[in-house]
Amino acid sequence: MQEKKNALIVVNSFNIGGTVSSLYTLLSMVDTQKVHIDIFARNISGFYIDKLPNCTLLPENLWLSYTIYKKNFLVRMAKTFLFFIRKVLEIVGVDMFLIYNHIGGKQIHTENYDAVIGFDESLSRYISALPARKRINWIHCDYRRYVNGKDESCYYDKIDTVVCVSEFAKGIFCEYYPKYANKTVAIHNIINVEDLHHKASKPIDDERFYNDCFTIVSCGRMDPVKQFHLIPFIVDRIRKNTDKPFHWYIIGGGNEEVEKHIEQEIEQYKVSNYVKLLGMKTNPYNYMAKSNLYVCTSWSESYPMVVNEAKALGLPVVCNIFPSASESVHDGVNGFILDIENMPDVIASMIEKPLEIENYQSENDKILESFYSLL
């Protein structure tokens, strides 16, 4: 029998977002007979703070935690003093960050784990400074957009494995750092289909949502990359191509300026009867399950997890053209990949005659074995 592994996963916080939700799903699927997982959060706050399954949350640490809210006044003052000293020394070229993290790592015994995992691209510096037998860093994005010209090679020199959430994301990272290609792998985000259907069965508590006609849904944070502001234009074109009624719901929160821009476009195209902003939902899946079509308008995605969740719930998908789209959507089988200009005609056709898609095929066993093999 294979020896049980011990892993430490580091996150920035427990805030709602694709990274933490993908961690939630991974943890919900792991075999606790094969691996024990501890979680250390730099900032213990956010929706998922007490919701991550099959793991143990480590307490805050004076040296490692970004902020400390629950400790006494003296601890908070010590934390502030250490931060001030670090910033002063950085001005003269002394990087105390590495020393602080080494001390903190020793305090929580990071060297005793089989692997220490930074579950976010922003944690490469953090993970590289912790004492560890094996260091792993997870990249959930288009690395070029995140790194923005910086050189992080001094951190990745100390990282043993780089995990990217798609072949596209892996290709971008290896293009940026060719010398790390032999230690970079692609592992898709896992989908817990049973849990997804359980959440989808919950009642809807928003009276603005009703699916008495063809219902379209799009989900994600309010971010320019999602291009939700183009939905009113698409809707305006759709209604000129079909007489059948339809609704389009946008689920997500975040940037108020982006939301205001969408509202302005709704007003400009006079489509308020068609397009509704429902805001942030901790459970968007019951809305998705009661819809007929999922549409992804993003101009870039490293791996569109919500697209795969939509497929698992039986929804066909219309997806904008970006490099990783073909890893999730197969034209004519479970949806269509096409540019924004062509979306109105295709969606109108789907409203007239909905696409029947094949049953969702899970790759969870393959993903889990890949995860275990990292440790």
C-alpha positions as a Python dict, from the first residue, in 0.01 Angstrom:
ca = {
    (1, 'M'): (0, 0, 0),
    (2, 'Q'): (130, 345, -94),
    (3, 'E'): (247, 557, 198),
    (4, 'K'): (9, 839, 293),
    (5, 'K'): (142, 1181, 192),
    (6, 'N'): (128, 1508, 382),
    (7, 'A'): (88, 1833, 192),
    (8, 'L'): (66, 2198, 291),
    (9, 'I'): (-133, 2424, 59),
    (10, 'V'): (-81, 2799, 89),
    (11, 'V'): (-346, 3048, -26),
    (12, 'N'): (-373, 3426, -2),
    (13, 'S'): (-724, 3425, 147),
    (14, 'F'): (-1059, 3246, 130),
    (15, 'N'): (-1234, 3506, -85),
    (16, 'I'): (-1479, 3400, -356),
    (17, 'G'): (-1304, 3350, -688),
    (18, 'G'): (-1195, 3091, -939),
    (19, 'T'): (-876, 2995, -757),
    (20, 'V'): (-1033, 2922, -419),
    (21, 'S'): (-1340, 2756, -571),
    (22, 'S'): (-1112, 2523, -771),
    (23, 'L'): (-925, 2445, -448),
    (24, 'Y'): (-1257, 2371, -276),
    (25, 'T'): (-1347, 2126, -551),
    (26, 'L'): (-1007, 1957, -547),
    (27, 'L'): (-1024, 1911, -169),
    (28, 'S'): (-1377, 1772, -194),
    (29, 'M'): (-1250, 1496, -424),
    (30, 'V'): (-917, 1394, -266),
    (31, 'D'): (-879, 1052, -109),
    (32, 'T'): (-798, 1121, 257),
    (33, 'Q'): (-645, 774, 279),
    (34, 'K'): (-380, 885, 29),
    (35, 'V'): (-308, 1239, 142),
    (36, 'H'): (-350, 1463, 446),
    (37, 'I'): (-374, 1832, 360),
    (38, 'D'): (-315, 2135, 582),
    (39, 'I'): (-408, 2485, 464),
    (40, 'F'): (-223, 2804, 554),
    (41, 'A'): (-386, 3134, 451),
    (42, 'R'): (-186, 3455, 453),
    (43, 'N'): (-511, 3633, 537),
    (44, 'I'): (-774, 3428, 720),
    (45, 'S'): (-1084, 3591, 575),
    (46, 'G'): (-1342, 3532, 304),
    (47, 'F'): (-1649, 3323, 221),
    (48, 'Y'): (-1466, 2987, 214),
    (49, 'I'): (-1295, 3035, 553),
    (50, 'D'): (-1487, 2749, 719),
    (51, 'K'): (-1606, 2563, 410),
    (52, 'L'): (-1300, 2386, 269),
    (53, 'P'): (-1344, 2008, 316),
    (54, 'N'): (-1090, 1733, 391),
    (55, 'C'): (-824, 1964, 531),
    (56, 'T'): (-698, 2130, 849),
    (57, 'L'): (-663, 2509, 870),
    (58, 'L'): (-341, 2624, 1037),
    (59, 'P'): (-353, 2929, 1268),
    (60, 'E'): (-207, 3270, 1189),
    (61, 'N'): (166, 3320, 1228),
    (62, 'L'): (351, 3635, 1330),
    (63, 'W'): (608, 3599, 1050),
    (64, 'L'): (393, 3460, 770),
    (65, 'S'): (46, 3610, 798),
    (66, 'Y'): (-26, 3918, 591),
    (67, 'T'): (-250, 4066, 860),
    (68, 'I'): (-346, 3958, 1209),
    (69, 'Y'): (-692, 4053, 1333),
    (70, 'K'): (-755, 3819, 1624),
    (71, 'K'): (-432, 3852, 1820),
    (72, 'N'): (-375, 4095, 2105),
    (73, 'F'): (-247, 4451, 2078),
    (74, 'L'): (118, 4359, 2140),
    (75, 'V'): (118, 4101, 1862),
    (76, 'R'): (-35, 4351, 1619),
    (77, 'M'): (229, 4608, 1715),
    (78, 'A'): (507, 4351, 1668),
    (79, 'K'): (368, 4266, 1325),
    (80, 'T'): (359, 4633, 1227),
    (81, 'F'): (716, 4684, 1350),
    (82, 'L'): (848, 4383, 1157),
    (83, 'F'): (676, 4505, 839),
    (84, 'F'): (826, 4853, 884),
    (85, 'I'): (1178, 4717, 937),
    (86, 'R'): (1145, 4495, 631),
    (87, 'K'): (1043, 4788, 409),
    (88, 'V'): (1326, 5010, 538),
    (89, 'L'): (1587, 4740, 474),
    (90, 'E'): (1449, 4673, 125),
    (91, 'I'): (1537, 5033, 36),
    (92, 'V'): (1905, 4957, 99),
    (93, 'G'): (1890, 4623, -81),
    (94, 'V'): (1842, 4383, 211),
    (95, 'D'): (1553, 4140, 146),
    (96, 'M'): (1419, 4053, 489),
    (97, 'F'): (1116, 3886, 328),
    (98, 'L'): (1320, 3570, 272),
    (99, 'I'): (1439, 3567, 632),
    (100, 'Y'): (1091, 3631, 775),
    (101, 'N'): (941, 3351, 568),
    (102, 'H'): (1220, 3110, 655),
    (103, 'I'): (1162, 3175, 1027),
    (104, 'G'): (784, 3142, 987),
    (105, 'G'): (824, 2825, 785),
    (106, 'K'): (1034, 2675, 1061),
    (107, 'Q'): (766, 2764, 1314),
    (108, 'I'): (493, 2577, 1124),
    (109, 'H'): (738, 2300, 1024),
    (110, 'T'): (700, 2333, 647),
    (111, 'E'): (1007, 2112, 601),
    (112, 'N'): (814, 1815, 745),
    (113, 'Y'): (559, 1807, 461),
    (114, 'D'): (612, 1595, 152),
    (115, 'A'): (523, 1901, -53),
    (116, 'V'): (444, 2269, 3),
    (117, 'I'): (206, 2404, -261),
    (118, 'G'): (140, 2767, -349),
    (119, 'F'): (-209, 2752, -499),
    (120, 'D'): (-180, 3082, -683),
    (121, 'E'): (66, 3235, -929),
    (122, 'S'): (128, 3527, -690),
    (123, 'L'): (277, 3292, -427),
    (124, 'S'): (599, 3197, -611),
    (125, 'R'): (814, 3432, -401),
    (126, 'Y'): (642, 3322, -83),
    (127, 'I'): (679, 2948, -151),
    (128, 'S'): (1041, 2979, -265),
    (129, 'A'): (1140, 3117, 77),
    (130, 'L'): (982, 2839, 286),
    (131, 'P'): (1193, 2543, 401),
    (132, 'A'): (1052, 2243, 211),
    (133, 'R'): (1136, 1900, 73),
    (134, 'K'): (942, 1983, -243),
    (135, 'R'): (794, 2314, -363),
    (136, 'I'): (505, 2336, -610),
    (137, 'N'): (343, 2649, -752),
    (138, 'W'): (4, 2655, -927),
    (139, 'I'): (-70, 2895, -1213),
    (140, 'H'): (-437, 2970, -1286),
    (141, 'C'): (-394, 3249, -1539),
    (142, 'D'): (-230, 3372, -1857),
    (143, 'Y'): (111, 3423, -1695),
    (144, 'R'): (205, 3709, -1928),
    (145, 'R'): (-81, 3922, -1799),
    (146, 'Y'): (5, 3850, -1438),
    (147, 'V'): (382, 3894, -1447),
    (148, 'N'): (370, 4201, -1674),
    (149, 'G'): (737, 4196, -1773),
    (150, 'K'): (883, 4115, -1430),
    (151, 'D'): (1147, 3847, -1385),
    (152, 'E'): (1051, 3584, -1126),
    (153, 'S'): (1315, 3330, -1226),
    (154, 'C'): (1495, 3366, -891),
    (155, 'Y'): (1181, 3221, -727),
    (156, 'Y'): (1112, 2950, -984),
    (157, 'D'): (1473, 2833, -960),
    (158, 'K'): (1374, 2707, -613),
    (159, 'I'): (1039, 2556, -715),
    (160, 'D'): (1038, 2187, -810),
    (161, 'T'): (715, 2168, -1011),
    (162, 'V'): (502, 2430, -1183),
    (163, 'V'): (138, 2328, -1238),
    (164, 'C'): (-68, 2512, -1501),
    (165, 'V'): (-443, 2464, -1530),
    (166, 'S'): (-442, 2411, -1908),
    (167, 'E'): (-213, 2325, -2195),
    (168, 'F'): (-254, 2685, -2309),
    (169, 'A'): (-141, 2821, -1970),
    (170, 'K'): (152, 2578, -1971),
    (171, 'G'): (254, 2690, -2319),
    (172, 'I'): (251, 3057, -2216),
    (173, 'F'): (457, 2994, -1902),
    (174, 'C'): (713, 2784, -2092),
    (175, 'E'): (733, 3048, -2363),
    (176, 'Y'): (816, 3303, -2093),
    (177, 'Y'): (1058, 3068, -1910),
    (178, 'P'): (1180, 2798, -2155),
    (179, 'K'): (1433, 2668, -1904),
    (180, 'Y'): (1153, 2546, -1676),
    (181, 'A'): (969, 2346, -1943),
    (182, 'N'): (1091, 2012, -1805),
    (183, 'K'): (936, 2081, -1463),
    (184, 'T'): (607, 2230, -1585),
    (185, 'V'): (289, 2023, -1618),
    (186, 'A'): (-74, 2088, -1716),
    (187, 'I'): (-351, 1964, -1485),
    (188, 'H'): (-709, 2071, -1550),
    (189, 'N'): (-926, 2192, -1263),
    (190, 'I'): (-1138, 1910, -1129),
    (191, 'I'): (-1520, 1913, -1138),
    (192, 'N'): (-1711, 1752, -850),
    (193, 'V'): (-2021, 1660, -1050),
    (194, 'E'): (-2215, 1521, -753),
    (195, 'D'): (-2155, 1833, -542),
    (196, 'L'): (-2236, 2051, -842),
    (197, 'H'): (-2576, 1886, -890),
    (198, 'H'): (-2644, 1910, -516),
    (199, 'K'): (-2586, 2287, -525),
    (200, 'A'): (-2786, 2313, -846),
    (201, 'S'): (-3089, 2159, -672),
    (202, 'K'): (-3111, 2441, -416),
    (203, 'P'): (-3403, 2684, -445),
    (204, 'I'): (-3343, 3022, -610),
    (205, 'D'): (-3386, 3321, -381),
    (206, 'D'): (-3386, 3601, -639),
    (207, 'E'): (-3726, 3712, -768),
    (208, 'R'): (-3558, 3882, -1066),
    (209, 'F'): (-3477, 3541, -1214),
    (210, 'Y'): (-3741, 3349, -1402),
    (211, 'N'): (-3704, 3097, -1682),
    (212, 'D'): (-4041, 3106, -1850),
    (213, 'C'): (-3865, 3131, -2188),
    (214, 'F'): (-3522, 3052, -2335),
    (215, 'T'): (-3272, 3145, -2063),
    (216, 'I'): (-2907, 3237, -2112),
    (217, 'V'): (-2656, 3282, -1829),
    (218, 'S'): (-2300, 3415, -1797),
    (219, 'C'): (-2099, 3406, -1473),
    (220, 'G'): (-1778, 3563, -1349),
    (221, 'R'): (-1622, 3854, -1167),
    (222, 'M'): (-1685, 4202, -1301),
    (223, 'D'): (-1360, 4239, -1489),
    (224, 'P'): (-1286, 4389, -1834),
    (225, 'V'): (-1147, 4054, -1951),
    (226, 'K'): (-1496, 3898, -1921),
    (227, 'Q'): (-1636, 4149, -2175),
    (228, 'F'): (-1983, 4143, -2019),
    (229, 'H'): (-2033, 4495, -2158),
    (230, 'L'): (-2070, 4337, -2505),
    (231, 'I'): (-2376, 4133, -2403),
    (232, 'P'): (-2628, 4416, -2464),
    (233, 'F'): (-2492, 4453, -2819),
    (234, 'I'): (-2523, 4077, -2877),
    (235, 'V'): (-2877, 4078, -2736),
    (236, 'D'): (-2976, 4368, -2961),
    (237, 'R'): (-2865, 4166, -3263),
    (238, 'I'): (-3030, 3844, -3139),
    (239, 'R'): (-3373, 4002, -3101),
    (240, 'K'): (-3353, 4112, -3466),
    (241, 'N'): (-3295, 3748, -3570),
    (242, 'T'): (-3569, 3575, -3370),
    (243, 'D'): (-3922, 3649, -3256),
    (244, 'K'): (-3898, 3405, -2966),
    (245, 'P'): (-3863, 3554, -2616),
    (246, 'F'): (-3543, 3504, -2415),
    (247, 'H'): (-3362, 3632, -2104),
    (248, 'W'): (-2989, 3674, -2039),
    (249, 'Y'): (-2867, 3683, -1678),
    (250, 'I'): (-2521, 3800, -1571),
    (251, 'I'): (-2402, 3665, -1235),
    (252, 'G'): (-2098, 3818, -1067),
    (253, 'G'): (-1965, 4110, -866),
    (254, 'G'): (-1650, 4306, -811),
    (255, 'N'): (-1553, 4612, -1014),
    (256, 'E'): (-1823, 4880, -983),
    (257, 'E'): (-1694, 5069, -1288),
    (258, 'V'): (-1730, 4757, -1503),
    (259, 'E'): (-2083, 4705, -1372),
    (260, 'K'): (-2170, 5067, -1447),
    (261, 'H'): (-2037, 5026, -1801),
    (262, 'I'): (-2263, 4723, -1855),
    (263, 'E'): (-2563, 4916, -1723),
    (264, 'Q'): (-2486, 5199, -1964),
    (265, 'E'): (-2474, 4954, -2255),
    (266, 'I'): (-2806, 4801, -2145),
    (267, 'E'): (-2960, 5147, -2151),
    (268, 'Q'): (-2800, 5240, -2484),
    (269, 'Y'): (-2934, 4931, -2660),
    (270, 'K'): (-3265, 4943, -2470),
    (271, 'V'): (-3246, 4576, -2368),
    (272, 'S'): (-3334, 4601, -1999),
    (273, 'N'): (-3622, 4357, -2059),
    (274, 'Y'): (-3371, 4100, -2182),
    (275, 'V'): (-3052, 4152, -1976),
    (276, 'K'): (-3043, 4141, -1594),
    (277, 'L'): (-2747, 4184, -1359),
    (278, 'L'): (-2801, 3957, -1060),
    (279, 'G'): (-2480, 4044, -874),
    (280, 'M'): (-2258, 3806, -678),
    (281, 'K'): (-2405, 3466, -590),
    (282, 'T'): (-2232, 3222, -357),
    (283, 'N'): (-2418, 2950, -544),
    (284, 'P'): (-2463, 3029, -915),
    (285, 'Y'): (-2528, 2666, -1005),
    (286, 'N'): (-2900, 2659, -934),
    (287, 'Y'): (-2936, 2950, -1178),
    (288, 'M'): (-2722, 2771, -1437),
    (289, 'A'): (-2917, 2446, -1399),
    (290, 'K'): (-3242, 2626, -1477),
    (291, 'S'): (-3100, 2790, -1788),
    (292, 'N'): (-3079, 2668, -2147),
    (293, 'L'): (-2743, 2807, -2259),
    (294, 'Y'): (-2416, 2926, -2109),
    (295, 'V'): (-2223, 3200, -2292),
    (296, 'C'): (-1860, 3293, -2226),
    (297, 'T'): (-1769, 3631, -2378),
    (298, 'S'): (-1417, 3652, -2227),
    (299, 'W'): (-1132, 3755, -2453),
    (300, 'S'): (-893, 3538, -2252),
    (301, 'E'): (-919, 3248, -2005),
    (302, 'S'): (-642, 3017, -1887),
    (303, 'Y'): (-898, 2743, -1825),
    (304, 'P'): (-1267, 2842, -1809),
    (305, 'M'): (-1378, 2632, -1513),
    (306, 'V'): (-1733, 2768, -1520),
    (307, 'V'): (-1764, 2652, -1882),
    (308, 'N'): (-1690, 2297, -1772),
    (309, 'E'): (-1930, 2330, -1480),
    (310, 'A'): (-2200, 2441, -1724),
    (311, 'K'): (-2132, 2135, -1940),
    (312, 'A'): (-2152, 1910, -1632),
    (313, 'L'): (-2497, 2058, -1563),
    (314, 'G'): (-2607, 1973, -1916),
    (315, 'L'): (-2586, 2319, -2072),
    (316, 'P'): (-2451, 2375, -2423),
    (317, 'V'): (-2188, 2650, -2437),
    (318, 'V'): (-2119, 2936, -2676),
    (319, 'C'): (-1763, 3053, -2619),
    (320, 'N'): (-1558, 3340, -2755),
    (321, 'I'): (-1236, 3254, -2939),
    (322, 'F'): (-932, 3226, -2710),
    (323, 'P'): (-651, 2966, -2709),
    (324, 'S'): (-776, 2744, -2425),
    (325, 'A'): (-1139, 2734, -2545),
    (326, 'S'): (-1083, 2420, -2751),
    (327, 'E'): (-977, 2231, -2435),
    (328, 'S'): (-1336, 2262, -2310),
    (329, 'V'): (-1570, 2321, -2603),
    (330, 'H'): (-1600, 2101, -2912),
    (331, 'D'): (-1784, 2266, -3199),
    (332, 'G'): (-2124, 2116, -3263),
    (333, 'V'): (-2083, 1857, -2988),
    (334, 'N'): (-2127, 2055, -2665),
    (335, 'G'): (-2140, 2406, -2807),
    (336, 'F'): (-1965, 2647, -3039),
    (337, 'I'): (-1646, 2854, -3039),
    (338, 'L'): (-1685, 3175, -3239),
    (339, 'D'): (-1610, 3545, -3227),
    (340, 'I'): (-1843, 3805, -3076),
    (341, 'E'): (-1962, 3925, -3419),
    (342, 'N'): (-2096, 3581, -3506),
    (343, 'M'): (-2251, 3505, -3166),
    (344, 'P'): (-2589, 3672, -3230),
    (345, 'D'): (-2670, 3459, -3536),
    (346, 'V'): (-2566, 3133, -3368),
    (347, 'I'): (-2744, 3208, -3040),
    (348, 'A'): (-3059, 3309, -3228),
    (349, 'S'): (-3047, 2975, -3412),
    (350, 'M'): (-3007, 2793, -3079),
    (351, 'I'): (-3308, 2977, -2938),
    (352, 'E'): (-3508, 2858, -3240),
    (353, 'K'): (-3367, 2506, -3215),
    (354, 'P'): (-3175, 2421, -2893),
    (355, 'L'): (-2859, 2212, -2930),
    (356, 'E'): (-2877, 1862, -2783),
    (357, 'I'): (-2540, 1785, -2626),
    (358, 'E'): (-2372, 1461, -2526),
    (359, 'N'): (-2350, 1351, -2162),
    (360, 'Y'): (-2063, 1508, -1971),
    (361, 'Q'): (-1752, 1290, -1954),
    (362, 'S'): (-1552, 1339, -1634),
    (363, 'E'): (-1172, 1324, -1630),
    (364, 'N'): (-1155, 1336, -1249),
    (365, 'D'): (-968, 1007, -1201),
    (366, 'K'): (-691, 1124, -1432),
    (367, 'I'): (-670, 1464, -1260),
    (368, 'L'): (-653, 1313, -911),
    (369, 'E'): (-381, 1066, -1009),
    (370, 'S'): (-182, 1355, -1155),
    (371, 'F'): (-224, 1545, -828),
    (372, 'Y'): (-113, 1251, -613),
    (373, 'S'): (191, 1193, -835),
    (374, 'L'): (313, 1549, -760),
    (375, 'L'): (351, 1484, -386),
}
